Amino acid sequence: MNFPDYRPRRLRKTENFRRMIRETGLSVDDLVCPLFVTHGRGVKNPISSMPGNFQMSIDNLVREVKKIKDSGIPAIMLFGIPEAKDEEGSGAWAEDGVIQQAVRKIKDKVADILVITDVCLCEYTNHGHCGVLDGSEVDNDATLEVLARTALSHALAGADMVAPSAMMDGQVCAIREMLDNAGYQDTPIMAYSAKYASCFYGPFREAAQGVPQFGDRRSYQMDPPNSREAIREIALDIEEGADIIMVKPALPYLDIIRRARDEFDLPIAAYNVSGEFSMIKAADKLGWLDGEKAMMESLVSIKRAGADIIITYFAREAAELLR
Ligand code: PBG
């Protein structure tokens, strides 16, 4: 049927028609809110490039998590800023590390919200790379043991799910094995499977203080022009035991989310990263676009591309509008 018999505009005429034929829904159930936790007490440092986001000490963090839970968001994801960094990143797996303490406290004080932890070393190493160094290279295999130990320390503290983001080969397998051996066979892994070496992480690196002190992450994170390679990375993580796969960043990589959706049946998470958030906030502040509308359009587009879960700094604002 063609024009003039078929007129697509007929079903766009009113909001009720549009509601009735809407193909994609966005819900508060889809959202994960990332949070930055630091040492000390009474700390709530604004992150200048990410308006509305803070580095918080555990006391303030617990208050924030309660509010997030009350807004209906089902999960948070924690990033830690340790008091001290060292060559190997030992703060990442310390029993009294900032994440381990934060997880215990949240589990003690806030009922019924999922606590996901990022498993990586870049916030904990003095060189800012995501693994153990051998000269100026990140040593893949030596890093696996350290990542697994870190994931286990999070599980021991009570984390509901661990999310390895270091992009080391074999990291999901190493973590799965260590968790299983310690009796945490029921703790799921959300794998940052297709994580690109992206400039859109810029604001996050200020927030989490994990800037590499030399070089960049292109020897372990993926090259932005590659798409088939993302499918291979995801397939490997699934074979290694990932429960949820992730594509990161989200908006510049919607094609990767769509390909993953078509090829795999695991739940897909998309990470709407710091730069994607900050761009919209900056444009809104300049009056160049409507930040709220840009937020909602971005989030629903990530869903439309095929994501089930969206990790986003917009979670709290979006939850308000979705209630
Ligand atoms: C740690 C990590 C990063 C992000 C999430 N986990 C930074 C990086 O890889 O450089 C980025 C998140 C964001 O930009 O919002 N490896």
Coordinates of C-alpha atoms and ligand atoms in Angstrom, one line a residue:
M1 CA 0.0 0.0 0.0
N2 CA 1.4 3.4 -1.0
F3 CA 0.5 7.0 -0.8
P4 CA -2.2 8.2 -1.1
D5 CA -3.9 5.0 0.3
Y6 CA -1.4 4.6 3.1
R7 CA -0.6 7.7 5.2
P8 CA 1.7 7.0 8.1
R9 CA 0.7 10.4 9.7
R10 CA -2.7 9.0 10.5
L11 CA -1.3 7.2 13.5
R12 CA 0.8 10.1 14.7
K13 CA -2.1 12.5 15.0
T14 CA -2.6 12.5 18.8
E15 CA -0.6 11.4 21.8
N16 CA -3.0 8.5 22.4
F17 CA -2.3 7.2 19.0
R18 CA 1.4 7.6 19.5
R19 CA 1.2 5.8 22.8
M20 CA -0.8 3.0 21.4
I21 CA 1.8 2.2 18.6
R22 CA 5.0 3.0 20.5
E23 CA 7.5 0.2 20.0
T24 CA 9.9 0.8 22.8
G25 CA 9.3 1.6 26.4
L26 CA 11.7 3.0 28.9
S27 CA 11.1 2.2 32.5
V28 CA 12.8 2.9 35.8
D29 CA 13.4 -0.9 36.0
D30 CA 16.0 -0.5 33.2
L31 CA 18.2 1.9 35.1
V32 CA 21.5 1.5 37.0
C33 CA 22.9 4.5 38.8
P34 CA 26.7 4.8 39.0
L35 CA 28.1 6.3 42.2
F36 CA 31.6 7.4 43.3
V37 CA 32.7 6.6 46.9
T38 CA 35.6 8.1 48.6
H39 CA 37.2 7.9 52.1
G40 CA 36.6 10.2 55.0
R41 CA 33.4 11.4 56.6
G42 CA 30.9 14.1 55.5
V43 CA 32.5 14.3 52.1
K44 CA 30.4 15.3 49.1
N45 CA 32.7 16.8 46.5
P46 CA 30.9 18.0 43.3
I47 CA 32.4 16.6 40.1
S48 CA 32.6 19.7 38.0
S49 CA 32.2 18.1 34.6
M50 CA 29.3 16.0 35.8
P51 CA 26.7 18.3 37.3
G52 CA 24.6 16.5 40.1
N53 CA 27.3 13.8 40.6
F54 CA 29.6 13.7 43.6
Q55 CA 32.4 11.9 45.2
M56 CA 30.9 10.8 48.5
S57 CA 32.1 9.3 51.7
I58 CA 30.3 6.3 52.9
D59 CA 27.9 8.2 55.3
N60 CA 26.7 10.4 52.5
L61 CA 26.6 7.6 50.1
V62 CA 24.3 5.5 52.2
R63 CA 21.9 8.5 52.4
E64 CA 22.0 8.8 48.6
V65 CA 21.5 5.1 48.0
K66 CA 18.3 5.3 50.2
K67 CA 17.0 8.1 48.0
I68 CA 17.8 6.2 44.9
K69 CA 16.0 3.1 46.2
D70 CA 13.0 5.2 47.0
S71 CA 12.9 6.6 43.5
G72 CA 12.4 3.0 42.2
I73 CA 15.8 2.5 40.6
P74 CA 16.7 -1.2 41.2
A75 CA 20.5 -1.0 41.2
I76 CA 23.6 1.1 41.8
M77 CA 27.1 0.5 40.5
L78 CA 30.0 1.6 42.7
F79 CA 33.4 3.1 41.8
G80 CA 35.9 3.6 44.5
I81 CA 38.5 6.3 45.1
P82 CA 41.0 4.9 47.6
E83 CA 42.9 6.9 50.1
A84 CA 46.3 5.8 48.7
K85 CA 47.4 4.3 45.4
D86 CA 50.3 1.9 44.7
E87 CA 52.0 0.1 42.0
E88 CA 49.8 -3.0 42.0
G89 CA 46.6 -1.4 43.1
S90 CA 46.3 -3.2 46.4
G91 CA 43.5 -1.0 47.6
A92 CA 41.2 -2.8 45.0
W93 CA 41.0 -6.0 47.0
A94 CA 41.8 -4.8 50.5
E95 CA 39.3 -6.2 53.0
D96 CA 38.8 -2.7 54.5
G97 CA 39.1 -1.0 51.1
V98 CA 36.7 1.8 50.3
I99 CA 34.4 -0.3 48.1
Q100 CA 34.4 -3.2 50.5
Q101 CA 33.4 -0.9 53.4
A102 CA 30.8 0.9 51.3
V103 CA 29.2 -2.4 50.2
R104 CA 29.0 -3.7 53.7
K105 CA 27.5 -0.5 55.0
I106 CA 24.9 -0.2 52.2
K107 CA 23.9 -3.9 52.7
D108 CA 23.5 -3.2 56.4
K109 CA 21.5 0.0 56.0
V110 CA 19.5 -0.1 52.8
A111 CA 17.3 -3.1 52.1
D112 CA 16.5 -4.3 48.7
I113 CA 18.7 -2.5 46.2
L114 CA 21.2 -4.3 44.0
V115 CA 24.8 -3.4 44.6
I116 CA 27.0 -3.9 41.6
T117 CA 30.7 -3.2 41.8
D118 CA 33.1 -2.2 39.1
V119 CA 36.1 -4.6 39.1
C120 CA 39.2 -2.8 37.8
L121 CA 42.5 -1.5 39.0
C122 CA 42.9 2.0 37.3
E123 CA 41.5 3.9 40.3
Y124 CA 43.9 2.0 42.6
T125 CA 47.2 2.0 40.7
N126 CA 49.6 4.9 40.9
H127 CA 50.2 4.6 37.1
G128 CA 46.5 4.6 36.4
H129 CA 46.4 1.6 34.1
C130 CA 43.9 -1.2 34.5
G131 CA 46.3 -3.9 35.3
V132 CA 49.7 -5.0 36.6
L133 CA 52.6 -3.5 34.7
D134 CA 55.5 -5.3 33.1
G135 CA 57.7 -2.4 32.0
S136 CA 55.4 0.0 30.2
E137 CA 53.0 -2.8 29.2
V138 CA 50.0 -4.1 31.1
D139 CA 50.7 -7.8 31.8
N140 CA 47.5 -9.6 30.9
D141 CA 48.0 -12.9 32.7
A142 CA 49.5 -11.4 35.9
T143 CA 46.4 -9.1 36.1
L144 CA 43.9 -11.9 36.0
E145 CA 44.7 -13.2 39.5
V146 CA 44.5 -9.6 40.9
L147 CA 41.1 -8.9 39.2
A148 CA 39.7 -12.2 40.5
R149 CA 40.9 -11.4 44.0
T150 CA 39.3 -8.0 43.8
A151 CA 36.0 -9.5 42.6
L152 CA 36.0 -12.0 45.4
S153 CA 36.6 -9.3 48.0
H154 CA 33.6 -7.5 46.7
A155 CA 31.5 -10.7 46.9
L156 CA 32.7 -11.3 50.4
A157 CA 31.6 -7.8 51.4
G158 CA 28.1 -8.6 50.0
A159 CA 28.1 -7.3 46.4
D160 CA 25.1 -8.7 44.4
M161 CA 27.0 -8.6 41.1
V162 CA 30.5 -7.9 39.9
A163 CA 31.3 -6.0 36.7
P164 CA 34.9 -6.5 35.4
S165 CA 35.9 -3.6 33.2
A166 CA 39.7 -4.0 32.7
M167 CA 39.4 -5.6 29.3
M168 CA 42.0 -8.3 30.1
D169 CA 41.7 -11.5 28.0
G170 CA 40.3 -14.3 30.2
Q171 CA 39.1 -12.0 33.0
V172 CA 35.6 -13.4 33.2
C173 CA 36.9 -16.9 33.4
A174 CA 39.4 -16.1 36.1
I175 CA 36.7 -14.3 38.2
R176 CA 34.1 -17.0 37.7
E177 CA 36.6 -19.7 38.8
M178 CA 37.7 -17.8 41.9
L179 CA 34.1 -17.0 42.9
D180 CA 33.0 -20.6 42.4
N181 CA 35.9 -22.0 44.4
A182 CA 34.9 -19.7 47.3
G183 CA 31.3 -20.7 47.3
Y184 CA 30.0 -17.7 45.3
Q185 CA 28.7 -19.6 42.4
D186 CA 25.5 -17.6 42.6
T187 CA 27.1 -14.2 42.2
P188 CA 26.5 -13.1 38.6
I189 CA 29.1 -11.4 36.4
M190 CA 28.2 -8.4 34.2
A191 CA 31.0 -8.3 31.8
Y192 CA 32.2 -5.1 30.1
S193 CA 32.6 -7.2 26.9
A194 CA 32.8 -4.6 24.2
K195 CA 34.5 -1.7 25.9
Y196 CA 36.0 0.8 23.5
A197 CA 39.1 3.0 24.0
S198 CA 36.8 6.1 24.0
C199 CA 37.4 9.8 24.7
F200 CA 33.9 9.9 26.1
Y201 CA 35.3 8.6 29.4
G202 CA 37.0 12.0 29.9
P203 CA 34.8 13.3 32.7
F204 CA 34.8 10.0 34.5
R205 CA 38.6 10.1 34.8
E206 CA 38.3 13.3 36.7
A207 CA 35.5 11.8 38.9
A208 CA 37.3 8.6 39.7
Q209 CA 40.9 9.9 39.5
G210 CA 42.1 7.1 37.2
V211 CA 43.9 9.0 34.4
P212 CA 46.8 6.9 33.0
Q213 CA 50.0 8.5 33.9
F214 CA 51.6 7.5 30.6
G215 CA 50.2 6.3 27.3
D216 CA 46.6 5.3 26.9
R217 CA 44.4 2.3 27.1
R218 CA 44.4 1.4 23.4
S219 CA 46.4 -1.8 24.0
Y220 CA 43.5 -3.3 26.0
Q221 CA 40.3 -1.4 25.2
M222 CA 38.8 -1.9 21.7
D223 CA 39.5 0.2 18.6
P224 CA 36.4 2.3 17.9
P225 CA 36.2 1.4 14.1
N226 CA 35.7 -2.3 14.9
S227 CA 32.4 -4.1 15.0
R228 CA 33.0 -7.7 14.2
E229 CA 35.6 -7.8 16.9
A230 CA 33.0 -6.7 19.4
I231 CA 31.0 -9.8 18.5
R232 CA 34.0 -12.0 19.1
E233 CA 34.7 -10.3 22.4
I234 CA 31.2 -10.8 23.5
A235 CA 31.1 -14.5 22.4
L236 CA 34.3 -15.1 24.4
D237 CA 32.8 -13.6 27.5
I238 CA 29.7 -15.7 27.2
E239 CA 31.8 -18.8 26.9
E240 CA 33.8 -17.7 29.9
G241 CA 30.6 -17.5 32.0
A242 CA 29.3 -13.9 31.7
D243 CA 25.7 -13.5 32.8
I244 CA 25.1 -10.1 31.4
I245 CA 27.1 -8.6 28.5
M246 CA 27.9 -4.9 28.1
V247 CA 28.6 -2.5 25.4
K248 CA 30.3 0.7 26.3
P249 CA 30.0 3.6 25.5
A250 CA 26.3 3.6 24.4
L251 CA 25.3 6.4 22.0
P252 CA 28.2 6.3 19.6
Y253 CA 28.0 2.5 19.6
L254 CA 24.2 1.8 19.1
D255 CA 25.1 -0.4 16.1
I256 CA 27.1 -2.6 18.3
I257 CA 24.2 -2.9 20.8
R258 CA 21.9 -3.8 17.9
R259 CA 24.3 -6.4 16.5
A260 CA 24.8 -7.9 20.0
R261 CA 21.0 -8.0 20.4
D262 CA 20.6 -9.9 17.1
E263 CA 23.3 -12.4 17.8
F264 CA 23.1 -13.2 21.5
D265 CA 20.2 -13.9 23.9
L266 CA 21.8 -12.8 27.1
P267 CA 20.7 -9.6 28.8
I268 CA 22.6 -6.6 27.3
A269 CA 23.7 -3.7 29.4
A270 CA 24.7 -0.4 27.7
Y271 CA 26.9 2.1 29.6
N272 CA 25.8 5.7 28.8
V273 CA 29.1 7.0 29.9
S274 CA 30.3 10.2 31.5
G275 CA 31.0 12.1 28.3
E276 CA 27.6 11.3 26.9
F277 CA 26.1 12.7 30.1
S278 CA 28.3 15.8 30.2
M279 CA 27.7 16.8 26.6
I280 CA 24.0 17.0 27.2
K281 CA 24.5 18.9 30.4
A282 CA 26.8 21.4 28.8
A283 CA 24.6 22.0 25.8
D284 CA 21.6 22.4 28.2
K285 CA 23.5 24.9 30.3
L286 CA 24.4 26.9 27.2
G287 CA 20.8 26.9 26.1
W288 CA 21.7 25.0 23.0
L289 CA 19.2 22.1 23.5
D290 CA 16.7 21.0 26.0
G291 CA 18.6 18.7 28.4
E292 CA 15.6 16.9 29.7
K293 CA 14.4 16.0 26.2
A294 CA 17.9 15.1 25.0
M295 CA 18.2 12.8 28.1
M296 CA 15.0 10.9 27.4
E297 CA 15.6 10.6 23.7
S298 CA 19.0 9.2 24.3
L299 CA 17.8 6.7 26.9
V300 CA 15.0 5.4 24.8
S301 CA 17.3 5.2 21.7
I302 CA 19.6 3.0 23.7
K303 CA 16.7 0.7 24.5
R304 CA 15.5 0.8 20.9
A305 CA 18.9 -0.4 19.8
G306 CA 18.5 -3.4 22.0
A307 CA 19.8 -2.8 25.5
D308 CA 17.9 -4.3 28.4
I309 CA 19.8 -2.4 31.1
I310 CA 21.1 1.2 30.9
I311 CA 23.9 2.3 33.2
T312 CA 23.5 6.1 33.3
Y313 CA 24.3 9.2 35.4
F314 CA 20.9 10.4 34.3
A315 CA 19.2 7.6 36.3
R316 CA 18.0 9.8 39.1
E317 CA 16.6 12.5 36.8
A318 CA 15.1 10.0 34.4
A319 CA 13.5 8.1 37.3
E320 CA 11.7 11.3 38.4
L321 CA 10.1 11.6 34.9
L322 CA 9.2 8.0 34.6
R323 CA 7.3 7.7 37.9
Ligands
PBG1 C1 37.4 1.6 34.7 C2 36.2 2.3 34.1 C3 36.2 3.5 33.3 C4 34.8 3.7 33.1 C5 34.1 2.7 33.8 N1 35.0 1.9 34.4 C6 37.2 4.3 32.8 C7 38.1 3.9 31.7 O1 38.1 2.7 31.3 O2 39.0 4.7 31.4 C8 34.2 4.8 32.3 C9 32.9 5.3 32.7 C10 32.4 6.6 32.2 O3 33.0 7.3 31.5 O4 31.3 6.9 32.7 N2 38.2 0.9 33.8

